[in-house]
Short mmCIF file of C-alpha atoms (C1' of nucleotides) in Angstrom, two decimals:
data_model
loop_
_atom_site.label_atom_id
_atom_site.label_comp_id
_atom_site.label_asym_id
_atom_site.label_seq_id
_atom_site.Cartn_x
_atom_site.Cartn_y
_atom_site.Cartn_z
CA UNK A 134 -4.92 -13.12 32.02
CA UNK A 135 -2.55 -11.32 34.72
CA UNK A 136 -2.07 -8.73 32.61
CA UNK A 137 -4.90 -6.37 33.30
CA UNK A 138 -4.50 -3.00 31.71
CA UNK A 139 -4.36 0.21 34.46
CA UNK A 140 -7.95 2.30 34.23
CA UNK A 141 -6.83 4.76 32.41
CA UNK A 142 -4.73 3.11 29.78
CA UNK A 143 -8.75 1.01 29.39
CA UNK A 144 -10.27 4.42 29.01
CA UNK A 145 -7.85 5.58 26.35
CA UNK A 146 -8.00 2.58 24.50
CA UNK A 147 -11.64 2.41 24.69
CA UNK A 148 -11.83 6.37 23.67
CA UNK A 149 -9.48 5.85 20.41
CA UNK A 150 -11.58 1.89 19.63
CA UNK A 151 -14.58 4.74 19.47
CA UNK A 152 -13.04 6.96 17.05
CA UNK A 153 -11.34 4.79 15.22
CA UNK A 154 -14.86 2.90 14.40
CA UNK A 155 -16.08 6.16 13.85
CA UNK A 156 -13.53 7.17 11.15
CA UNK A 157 -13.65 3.65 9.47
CA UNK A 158 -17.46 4.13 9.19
CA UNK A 159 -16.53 7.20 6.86
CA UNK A 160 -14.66 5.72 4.36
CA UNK A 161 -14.13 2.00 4.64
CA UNK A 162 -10.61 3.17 6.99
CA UNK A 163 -8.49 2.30 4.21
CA UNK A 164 -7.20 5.77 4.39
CA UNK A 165 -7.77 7.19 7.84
CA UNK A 166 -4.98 8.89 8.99
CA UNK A 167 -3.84 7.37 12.44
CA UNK A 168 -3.07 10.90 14.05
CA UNK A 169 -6.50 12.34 13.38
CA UNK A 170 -8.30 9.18 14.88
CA UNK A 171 -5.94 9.97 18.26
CA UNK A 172 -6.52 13.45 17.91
CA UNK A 173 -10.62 12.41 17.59
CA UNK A 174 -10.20 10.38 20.48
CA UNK A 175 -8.46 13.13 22.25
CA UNK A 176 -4.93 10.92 23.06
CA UNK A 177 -1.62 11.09 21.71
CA UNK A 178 -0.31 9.55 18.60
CA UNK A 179 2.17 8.01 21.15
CA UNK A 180 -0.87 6.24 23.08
CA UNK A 181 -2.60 5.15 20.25
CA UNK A 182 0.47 3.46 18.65
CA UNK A 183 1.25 1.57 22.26
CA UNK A 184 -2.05 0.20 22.39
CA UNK A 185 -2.33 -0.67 18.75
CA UNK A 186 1.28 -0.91 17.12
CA UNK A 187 -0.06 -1.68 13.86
CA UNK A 188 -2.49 -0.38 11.25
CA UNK A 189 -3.94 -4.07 11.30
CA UNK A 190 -4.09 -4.42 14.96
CA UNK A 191 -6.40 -1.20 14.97
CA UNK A 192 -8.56 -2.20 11.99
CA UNK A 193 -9.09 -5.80 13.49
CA UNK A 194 -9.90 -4.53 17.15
CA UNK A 195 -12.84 -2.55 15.44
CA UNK A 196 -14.09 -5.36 13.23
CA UNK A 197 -13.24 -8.61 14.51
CA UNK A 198 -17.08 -9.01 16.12
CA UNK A 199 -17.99 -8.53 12.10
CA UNK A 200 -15.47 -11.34 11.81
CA UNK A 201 -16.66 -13.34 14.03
CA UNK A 202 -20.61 -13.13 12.45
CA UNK A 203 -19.59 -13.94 9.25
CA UNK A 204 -17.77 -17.25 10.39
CA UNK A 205 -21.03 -17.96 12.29
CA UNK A 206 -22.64 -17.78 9.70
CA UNK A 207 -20.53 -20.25 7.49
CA UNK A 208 -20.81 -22.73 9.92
CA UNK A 209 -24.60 -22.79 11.07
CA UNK A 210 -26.35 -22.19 7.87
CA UNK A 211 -27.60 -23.63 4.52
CA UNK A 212 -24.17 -24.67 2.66
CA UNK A 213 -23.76 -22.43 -0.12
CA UNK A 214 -20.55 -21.70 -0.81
CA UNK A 215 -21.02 -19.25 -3.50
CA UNK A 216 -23.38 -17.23 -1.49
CA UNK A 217 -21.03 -17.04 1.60
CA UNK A 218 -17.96 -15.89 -0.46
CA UNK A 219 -20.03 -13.58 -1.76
CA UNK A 220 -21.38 -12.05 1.64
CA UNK A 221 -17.40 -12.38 2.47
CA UNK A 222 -16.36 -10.57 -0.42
CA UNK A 223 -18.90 -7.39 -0.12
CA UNK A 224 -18.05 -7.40 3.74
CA UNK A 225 -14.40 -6.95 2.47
CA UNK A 226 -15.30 -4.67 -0.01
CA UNK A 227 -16.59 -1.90 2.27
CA UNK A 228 -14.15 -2.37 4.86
CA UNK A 229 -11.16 -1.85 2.80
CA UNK A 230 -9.06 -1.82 5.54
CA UNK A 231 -10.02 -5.60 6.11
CA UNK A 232 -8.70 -6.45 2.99
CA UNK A 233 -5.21 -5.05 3.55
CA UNK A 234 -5.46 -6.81 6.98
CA UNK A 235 -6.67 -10.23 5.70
CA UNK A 236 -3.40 -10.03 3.56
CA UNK A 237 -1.43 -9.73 6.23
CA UNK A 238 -3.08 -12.50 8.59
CA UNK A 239 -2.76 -14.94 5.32
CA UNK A 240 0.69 -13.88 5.32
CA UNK A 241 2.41 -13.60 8.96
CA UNK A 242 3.49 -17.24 11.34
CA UNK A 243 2.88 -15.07 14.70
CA UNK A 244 0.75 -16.61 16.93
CA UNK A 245 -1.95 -13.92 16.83
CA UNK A 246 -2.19 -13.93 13.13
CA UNK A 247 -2.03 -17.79 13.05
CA UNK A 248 -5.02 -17.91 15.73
CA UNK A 249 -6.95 -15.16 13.54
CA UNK A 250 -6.30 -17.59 10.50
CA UNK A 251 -7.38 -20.47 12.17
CA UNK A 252 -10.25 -19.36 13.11
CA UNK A 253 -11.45 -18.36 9.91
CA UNK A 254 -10.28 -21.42 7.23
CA UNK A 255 -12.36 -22.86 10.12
CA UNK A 256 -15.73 -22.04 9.28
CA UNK A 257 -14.72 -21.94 6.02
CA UNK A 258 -13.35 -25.57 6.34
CA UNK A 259 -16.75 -26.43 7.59
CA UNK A 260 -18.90 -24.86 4.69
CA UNK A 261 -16.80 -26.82 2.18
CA UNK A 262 -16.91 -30.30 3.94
CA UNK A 263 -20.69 -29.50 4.31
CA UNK A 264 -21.41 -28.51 0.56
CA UNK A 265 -18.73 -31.43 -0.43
CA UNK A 266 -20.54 -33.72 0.96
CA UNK A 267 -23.39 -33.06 -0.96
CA UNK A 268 -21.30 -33.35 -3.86
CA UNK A 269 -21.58 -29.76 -4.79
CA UNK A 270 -18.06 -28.73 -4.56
CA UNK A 271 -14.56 -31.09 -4.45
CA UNK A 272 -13.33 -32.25 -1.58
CA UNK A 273 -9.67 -31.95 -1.79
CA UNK A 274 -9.14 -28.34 -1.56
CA UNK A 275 -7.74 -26.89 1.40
CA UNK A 276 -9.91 -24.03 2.84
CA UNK A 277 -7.07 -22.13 2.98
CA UNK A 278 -6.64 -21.66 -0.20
CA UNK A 279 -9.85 -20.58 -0.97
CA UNK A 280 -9.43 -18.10 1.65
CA UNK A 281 -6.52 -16.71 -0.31
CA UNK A 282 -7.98 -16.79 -3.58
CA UNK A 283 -11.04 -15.11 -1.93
CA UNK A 284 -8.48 -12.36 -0.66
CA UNK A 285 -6.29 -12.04 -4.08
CA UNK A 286 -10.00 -11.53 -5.87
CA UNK A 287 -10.90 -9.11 -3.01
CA UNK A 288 -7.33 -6.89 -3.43
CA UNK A 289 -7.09 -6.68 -7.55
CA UNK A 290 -10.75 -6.28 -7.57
CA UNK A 291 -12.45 -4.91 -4.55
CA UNK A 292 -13.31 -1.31 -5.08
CA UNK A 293 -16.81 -1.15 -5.00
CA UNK A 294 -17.26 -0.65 -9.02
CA UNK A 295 -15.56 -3.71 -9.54
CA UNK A 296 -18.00 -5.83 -8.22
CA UNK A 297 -18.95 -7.60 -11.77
CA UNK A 298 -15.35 -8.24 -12.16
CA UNK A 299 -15.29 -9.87 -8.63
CA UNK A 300 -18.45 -11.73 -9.52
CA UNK A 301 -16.10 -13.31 -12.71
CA UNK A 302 -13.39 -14.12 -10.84
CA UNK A 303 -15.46 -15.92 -8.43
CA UNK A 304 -17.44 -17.91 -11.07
CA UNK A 305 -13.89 -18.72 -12.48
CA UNK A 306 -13.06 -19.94 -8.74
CA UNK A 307 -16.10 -22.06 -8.18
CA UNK A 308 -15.74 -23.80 -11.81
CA UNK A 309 -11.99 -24.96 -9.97
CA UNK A 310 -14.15 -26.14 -6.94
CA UNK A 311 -16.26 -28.10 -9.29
CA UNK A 312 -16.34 -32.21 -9.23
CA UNK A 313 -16.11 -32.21 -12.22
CA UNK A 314 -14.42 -36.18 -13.60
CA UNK B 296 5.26 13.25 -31.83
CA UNK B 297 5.89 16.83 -32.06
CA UNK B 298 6.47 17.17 -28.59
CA UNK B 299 9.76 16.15 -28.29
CA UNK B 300 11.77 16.83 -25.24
CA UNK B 301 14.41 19.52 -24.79
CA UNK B 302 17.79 18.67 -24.27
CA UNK B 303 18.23 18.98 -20.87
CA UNK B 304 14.53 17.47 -19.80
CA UNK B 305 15.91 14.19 -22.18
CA UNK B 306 19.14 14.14 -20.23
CA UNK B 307 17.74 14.23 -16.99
CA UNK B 308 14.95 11.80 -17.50
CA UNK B 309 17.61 9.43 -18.89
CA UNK B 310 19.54 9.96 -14.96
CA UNK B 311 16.60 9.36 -13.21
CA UNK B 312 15.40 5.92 -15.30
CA UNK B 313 19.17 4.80 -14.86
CA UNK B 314 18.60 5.48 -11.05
CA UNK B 315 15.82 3.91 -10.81
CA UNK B 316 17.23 0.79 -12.70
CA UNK B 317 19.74 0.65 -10.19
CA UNK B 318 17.42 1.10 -7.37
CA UNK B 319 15.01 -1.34 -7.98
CA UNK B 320 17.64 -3.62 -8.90
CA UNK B 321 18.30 -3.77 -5.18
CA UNK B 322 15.15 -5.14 -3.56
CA UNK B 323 12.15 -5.36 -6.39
CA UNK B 324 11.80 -1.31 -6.03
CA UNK B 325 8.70 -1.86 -4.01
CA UNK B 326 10.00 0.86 -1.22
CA UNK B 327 12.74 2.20 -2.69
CA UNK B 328 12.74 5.68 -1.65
CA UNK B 329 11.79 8.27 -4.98
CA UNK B 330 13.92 10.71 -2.52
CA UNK B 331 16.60 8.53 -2.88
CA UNK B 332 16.41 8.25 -6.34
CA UNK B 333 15.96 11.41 -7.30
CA UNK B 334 19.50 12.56 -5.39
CA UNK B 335 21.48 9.29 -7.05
CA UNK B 336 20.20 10.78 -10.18
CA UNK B 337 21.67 14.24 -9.29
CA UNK B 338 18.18 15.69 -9.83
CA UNK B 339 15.70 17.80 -7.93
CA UNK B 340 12.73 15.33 -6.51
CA UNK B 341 10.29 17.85 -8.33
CA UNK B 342 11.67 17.02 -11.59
CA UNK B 343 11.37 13.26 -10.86
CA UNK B 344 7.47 14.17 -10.46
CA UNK B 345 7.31 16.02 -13.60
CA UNK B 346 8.61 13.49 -15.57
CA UNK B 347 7.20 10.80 -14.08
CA UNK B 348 4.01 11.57 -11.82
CA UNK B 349 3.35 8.12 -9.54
CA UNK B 350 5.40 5.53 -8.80
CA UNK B 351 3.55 3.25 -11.41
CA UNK B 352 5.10 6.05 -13.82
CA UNK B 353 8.71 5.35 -12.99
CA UNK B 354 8.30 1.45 -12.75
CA UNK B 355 6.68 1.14 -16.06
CA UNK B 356 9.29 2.84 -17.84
CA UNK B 357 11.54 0.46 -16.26
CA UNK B 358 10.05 -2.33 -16.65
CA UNK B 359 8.16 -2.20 -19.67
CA UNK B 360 10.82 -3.96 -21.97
CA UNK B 361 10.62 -6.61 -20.06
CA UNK B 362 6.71 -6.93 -20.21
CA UNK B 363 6.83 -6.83 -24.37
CA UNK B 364 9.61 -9.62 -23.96
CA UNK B 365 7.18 -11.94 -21.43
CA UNK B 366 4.08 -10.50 -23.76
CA UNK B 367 6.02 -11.81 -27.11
CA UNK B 368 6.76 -14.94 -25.55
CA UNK B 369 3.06 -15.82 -25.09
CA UNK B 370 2.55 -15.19 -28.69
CA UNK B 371 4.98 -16.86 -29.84
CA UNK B 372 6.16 -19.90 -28.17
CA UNK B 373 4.19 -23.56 -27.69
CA UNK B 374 1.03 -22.70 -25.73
CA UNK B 375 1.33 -24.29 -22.44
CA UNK B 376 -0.35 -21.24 -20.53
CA UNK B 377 0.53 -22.96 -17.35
CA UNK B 378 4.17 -22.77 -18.00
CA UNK B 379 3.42 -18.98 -19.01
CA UNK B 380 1.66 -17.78 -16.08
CA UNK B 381 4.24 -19.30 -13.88
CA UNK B 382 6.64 -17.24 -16.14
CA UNK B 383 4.50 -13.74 -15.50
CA UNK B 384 3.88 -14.98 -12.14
CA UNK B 385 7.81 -15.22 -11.19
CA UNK B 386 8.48 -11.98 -12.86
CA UNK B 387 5.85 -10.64 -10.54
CA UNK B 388 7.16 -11.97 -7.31
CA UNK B 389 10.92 -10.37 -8.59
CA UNK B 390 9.19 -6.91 -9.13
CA UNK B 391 7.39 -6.44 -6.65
CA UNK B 392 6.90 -2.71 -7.72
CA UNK B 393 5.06 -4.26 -10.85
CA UNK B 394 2.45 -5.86 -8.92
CA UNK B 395 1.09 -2.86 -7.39
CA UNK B 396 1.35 -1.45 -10.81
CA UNK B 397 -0.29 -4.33 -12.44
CA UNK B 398 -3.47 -3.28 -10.21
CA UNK B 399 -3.35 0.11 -10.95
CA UNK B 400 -3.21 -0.85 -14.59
CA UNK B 401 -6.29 -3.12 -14.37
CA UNK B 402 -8.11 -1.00 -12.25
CA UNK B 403 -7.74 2.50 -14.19
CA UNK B 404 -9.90 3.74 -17.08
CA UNK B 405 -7.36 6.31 -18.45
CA UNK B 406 -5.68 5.79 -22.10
CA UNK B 407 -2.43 4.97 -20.97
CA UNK B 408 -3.33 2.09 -18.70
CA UNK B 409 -6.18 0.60 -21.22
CA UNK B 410 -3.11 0.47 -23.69
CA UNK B 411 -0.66 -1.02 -22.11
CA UNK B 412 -4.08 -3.59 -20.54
CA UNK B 413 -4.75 -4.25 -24.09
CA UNK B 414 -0.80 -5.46 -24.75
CA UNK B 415 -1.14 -7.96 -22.07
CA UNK B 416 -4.69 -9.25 -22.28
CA UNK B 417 -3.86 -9.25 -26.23
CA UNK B 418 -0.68 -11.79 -25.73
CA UNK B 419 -2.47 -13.76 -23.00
CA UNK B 420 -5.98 -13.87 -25.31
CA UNK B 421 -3.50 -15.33 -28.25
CA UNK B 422 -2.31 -18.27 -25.90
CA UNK B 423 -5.59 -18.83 -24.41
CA UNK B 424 -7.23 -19.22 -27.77
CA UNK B 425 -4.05 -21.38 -29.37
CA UNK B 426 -4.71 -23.74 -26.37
CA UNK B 427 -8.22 -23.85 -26.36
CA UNK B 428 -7.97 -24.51 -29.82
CA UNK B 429 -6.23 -27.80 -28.77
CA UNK B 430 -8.85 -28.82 -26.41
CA UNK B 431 -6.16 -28.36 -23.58
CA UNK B 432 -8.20 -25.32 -21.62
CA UNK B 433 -11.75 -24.09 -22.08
CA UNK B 434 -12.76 -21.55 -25.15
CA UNK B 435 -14.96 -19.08 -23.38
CA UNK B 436 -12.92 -17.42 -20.71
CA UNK B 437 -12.04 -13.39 -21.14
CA UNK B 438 -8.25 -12.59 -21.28
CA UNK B 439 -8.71 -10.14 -18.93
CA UNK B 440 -9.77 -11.92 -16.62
CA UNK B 441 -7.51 -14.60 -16.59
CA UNK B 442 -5.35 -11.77 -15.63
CA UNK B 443 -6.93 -10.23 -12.82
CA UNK B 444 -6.75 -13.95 -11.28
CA UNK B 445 -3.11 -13.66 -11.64
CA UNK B 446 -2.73 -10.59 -10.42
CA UNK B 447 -4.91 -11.20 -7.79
CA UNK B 448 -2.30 -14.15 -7.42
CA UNK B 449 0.72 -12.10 -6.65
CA UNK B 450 -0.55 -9.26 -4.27
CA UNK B 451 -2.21 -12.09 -2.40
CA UNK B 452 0.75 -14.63 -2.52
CA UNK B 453 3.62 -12.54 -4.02
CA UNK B 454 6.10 -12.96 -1.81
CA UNK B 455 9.20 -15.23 -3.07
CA UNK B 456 8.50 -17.13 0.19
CA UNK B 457 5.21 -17.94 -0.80
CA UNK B 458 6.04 -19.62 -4.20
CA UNK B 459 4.52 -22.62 -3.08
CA UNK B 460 1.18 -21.08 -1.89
CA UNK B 461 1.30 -19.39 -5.77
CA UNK B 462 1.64 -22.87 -6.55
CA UNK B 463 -1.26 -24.08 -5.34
CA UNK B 464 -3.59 -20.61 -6.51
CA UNK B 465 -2.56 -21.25 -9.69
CA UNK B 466 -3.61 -24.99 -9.74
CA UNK B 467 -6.80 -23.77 -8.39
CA UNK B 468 -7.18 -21.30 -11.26
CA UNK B 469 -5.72 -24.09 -13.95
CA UNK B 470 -8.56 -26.39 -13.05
CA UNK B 471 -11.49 -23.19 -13.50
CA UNK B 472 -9.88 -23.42 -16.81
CA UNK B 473 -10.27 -26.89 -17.62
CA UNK B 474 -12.85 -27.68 -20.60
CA UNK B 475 -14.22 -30.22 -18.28
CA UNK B 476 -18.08 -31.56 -19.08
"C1'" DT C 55 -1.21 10.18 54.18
"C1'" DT C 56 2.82 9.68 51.97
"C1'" DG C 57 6.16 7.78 48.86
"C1'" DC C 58 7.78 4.72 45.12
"C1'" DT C 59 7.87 2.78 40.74
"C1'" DA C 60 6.18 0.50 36.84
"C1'" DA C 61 3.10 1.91 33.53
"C1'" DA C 62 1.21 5.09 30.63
"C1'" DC C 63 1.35 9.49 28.32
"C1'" DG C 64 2.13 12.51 24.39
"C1'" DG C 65 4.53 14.90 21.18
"C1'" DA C 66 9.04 15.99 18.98
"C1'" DG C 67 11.40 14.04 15.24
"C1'" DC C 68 12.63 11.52 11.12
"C1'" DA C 69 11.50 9.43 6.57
"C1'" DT C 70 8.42 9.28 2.85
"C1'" DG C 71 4.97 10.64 -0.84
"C1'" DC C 72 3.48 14.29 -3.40
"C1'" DT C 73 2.51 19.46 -4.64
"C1'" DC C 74 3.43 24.11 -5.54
"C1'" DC C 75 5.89 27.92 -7.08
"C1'" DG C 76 9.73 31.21 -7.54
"C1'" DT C 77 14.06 30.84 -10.25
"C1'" DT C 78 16.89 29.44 -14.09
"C1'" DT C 79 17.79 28.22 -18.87
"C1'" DA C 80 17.49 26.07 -23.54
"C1'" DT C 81 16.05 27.26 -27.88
"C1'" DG C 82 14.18 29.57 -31.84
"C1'" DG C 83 13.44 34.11 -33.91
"C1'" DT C 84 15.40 38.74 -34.93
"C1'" DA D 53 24.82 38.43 -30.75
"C1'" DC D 54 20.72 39.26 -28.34
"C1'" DC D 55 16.02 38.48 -26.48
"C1'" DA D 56 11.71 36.58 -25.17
"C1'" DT D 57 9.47 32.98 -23.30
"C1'" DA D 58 7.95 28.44 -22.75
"C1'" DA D 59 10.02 24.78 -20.54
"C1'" DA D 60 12.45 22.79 -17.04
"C1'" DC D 61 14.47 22.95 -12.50
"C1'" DG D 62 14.65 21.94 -7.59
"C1'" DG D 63 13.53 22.28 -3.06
"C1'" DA D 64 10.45 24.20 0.57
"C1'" DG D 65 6.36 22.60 2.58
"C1'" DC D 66 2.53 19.77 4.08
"C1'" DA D 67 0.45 15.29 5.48
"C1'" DT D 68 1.28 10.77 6.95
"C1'" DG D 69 3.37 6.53 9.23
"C1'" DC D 70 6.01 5.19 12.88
"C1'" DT D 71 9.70 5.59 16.82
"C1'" DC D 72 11.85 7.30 20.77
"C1'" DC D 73 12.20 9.27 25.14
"C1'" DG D 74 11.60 12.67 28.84
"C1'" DT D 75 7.53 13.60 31.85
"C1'" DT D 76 3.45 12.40 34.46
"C1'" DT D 77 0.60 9.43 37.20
"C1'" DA D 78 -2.17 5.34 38.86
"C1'" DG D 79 -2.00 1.99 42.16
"C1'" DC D 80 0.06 -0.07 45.94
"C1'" DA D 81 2.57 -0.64 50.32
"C1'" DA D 82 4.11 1.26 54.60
#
DNA sequence: TTGCTAAACGGAGCATGCTCCGTTTATGGT
DNA sequence: ACCATAAACGGAGCATGCTCCGTTTAGCAA
């Protein structure tokens, strides 16, 4: 890329990155308020905003790597579906920001959310042509609608003292992912 | 009730819902402004709060008839729950404002919201069991939950654009239903 | 070293949600 | 007709999200 960022613009961003994963570690971020991170990271609402223009483009900056290990994971080990989603769905649940952010990936056609998308149905793609190939699970689902019923489960029911209601809504999912007839 | 309202309270209350009608007529009332609202109803914005204290407040009053006629139509017409939940699911996407409420609703504890939880899950339980009765769905699936997945449905894929992703959620869901084996 | 300019800065400003509280008034009793 | 007072009123005020724009400065070329 051409477009390499001036030092100190780098330094800023890096500075409010830090205090933004700093303030999301208090709560989950769902609730953070944007000027105090800047103010944290000693930089002006103005600065912070450039660099990340939306709520979402802050929250994934400071938890794609998470991302990233959780699709790993999907693709390299033992295929258990259920388990995954599960690991998926309690990573969501303390990082309620995600949740609001996976909404809007699922939702948007820009290129960046289309990429993020991508790379996630992915590894999920791969865990479900693994596991139906064992004949655990169908094979004619598309992973990305998994991924959004994993998301709808994870926004009507993903405070953290809803996690039995998750865990129903999940059973009810994997009894549609059954082969069964 | 002995607490009935005095004359002026009544009046005003009346302004505001009529506002409000209006106002969420517009675009689903999902961000219409309670600002806004409050001066088309010729009314203070404190006295908007008093009467109605959150937004779920204000869109349940207006939207409630509606519910009891979608709630009366699960009891009482043929039971194809698929048809139904397309039906809730429609009126979802149209009001948006309900969604969000909907997950308030299922997520609070409070009197209020168990009640009007207990008028849904009550009409949906009554179609569930009339169909499962038939063989056409599975017996041993909570109301409740049923509705959670469709909630989960519309603040996931709510969006009138994303009918067709709804679509495919609810087949998903259908077939978790299905009194297969 | 000295300019020049694109890039970055940062905060004033506006809209919104929601609360708090001093002021006004409907209503029932005398 | 007159009060007393609980009830209702309404908007000032604070926090937040997000934008806009005048000011400052890093980085480069002469």
């Amino acid at each position: 890329m051409a477009d390499r960022l001036r030092a100190d613009a780098k330094a800023n961003q890096d500075l409010v990155l830090a205090a933004a994963r700093r303030a999301f570690a208090r709560d989950g971020g769902a609730d953070a308020s944007l000027r105090e991170i800047a103010k944290e990271a000693g930089v002006g609402i103005g600065t912070l905003y450039r660099r990340f223009p939306t709520r979402e483009d802050l929250v994934w900056a400071v938890y794609s790597g998470e991302v990233d290990r959780i699709c790993e994971e999907a693709e390299t080990s033992a295929p258990h579906p259920r388990a995954w989603m599960e690991t998926f769905l309690d990573f969501l649940a303390a990082k309620r920001a995600m949740a609001d952010a996976l909404k809007v990936v699922l939702a948007g056609d820009e290129e960046r959310r289309l990429a993020v998308r991508a790379r996630i149905t992915g590894a999920l793609g791969s865990l479900l042509d693994t596991a139906a190939a064992e004949g655990a699970i169908r094979d004619d689902v598309a992973a990305l609608d998994v991924l959004m019923a994993l998301g709808g489960i994870s926004l009507i029911a993903g405070e953290p003292d809803q996690r039995a209601q998750a865990g129903r809504l999940l059973d009810l999912l994997m009894d549609g992912l059954r082969p069964c007839r």
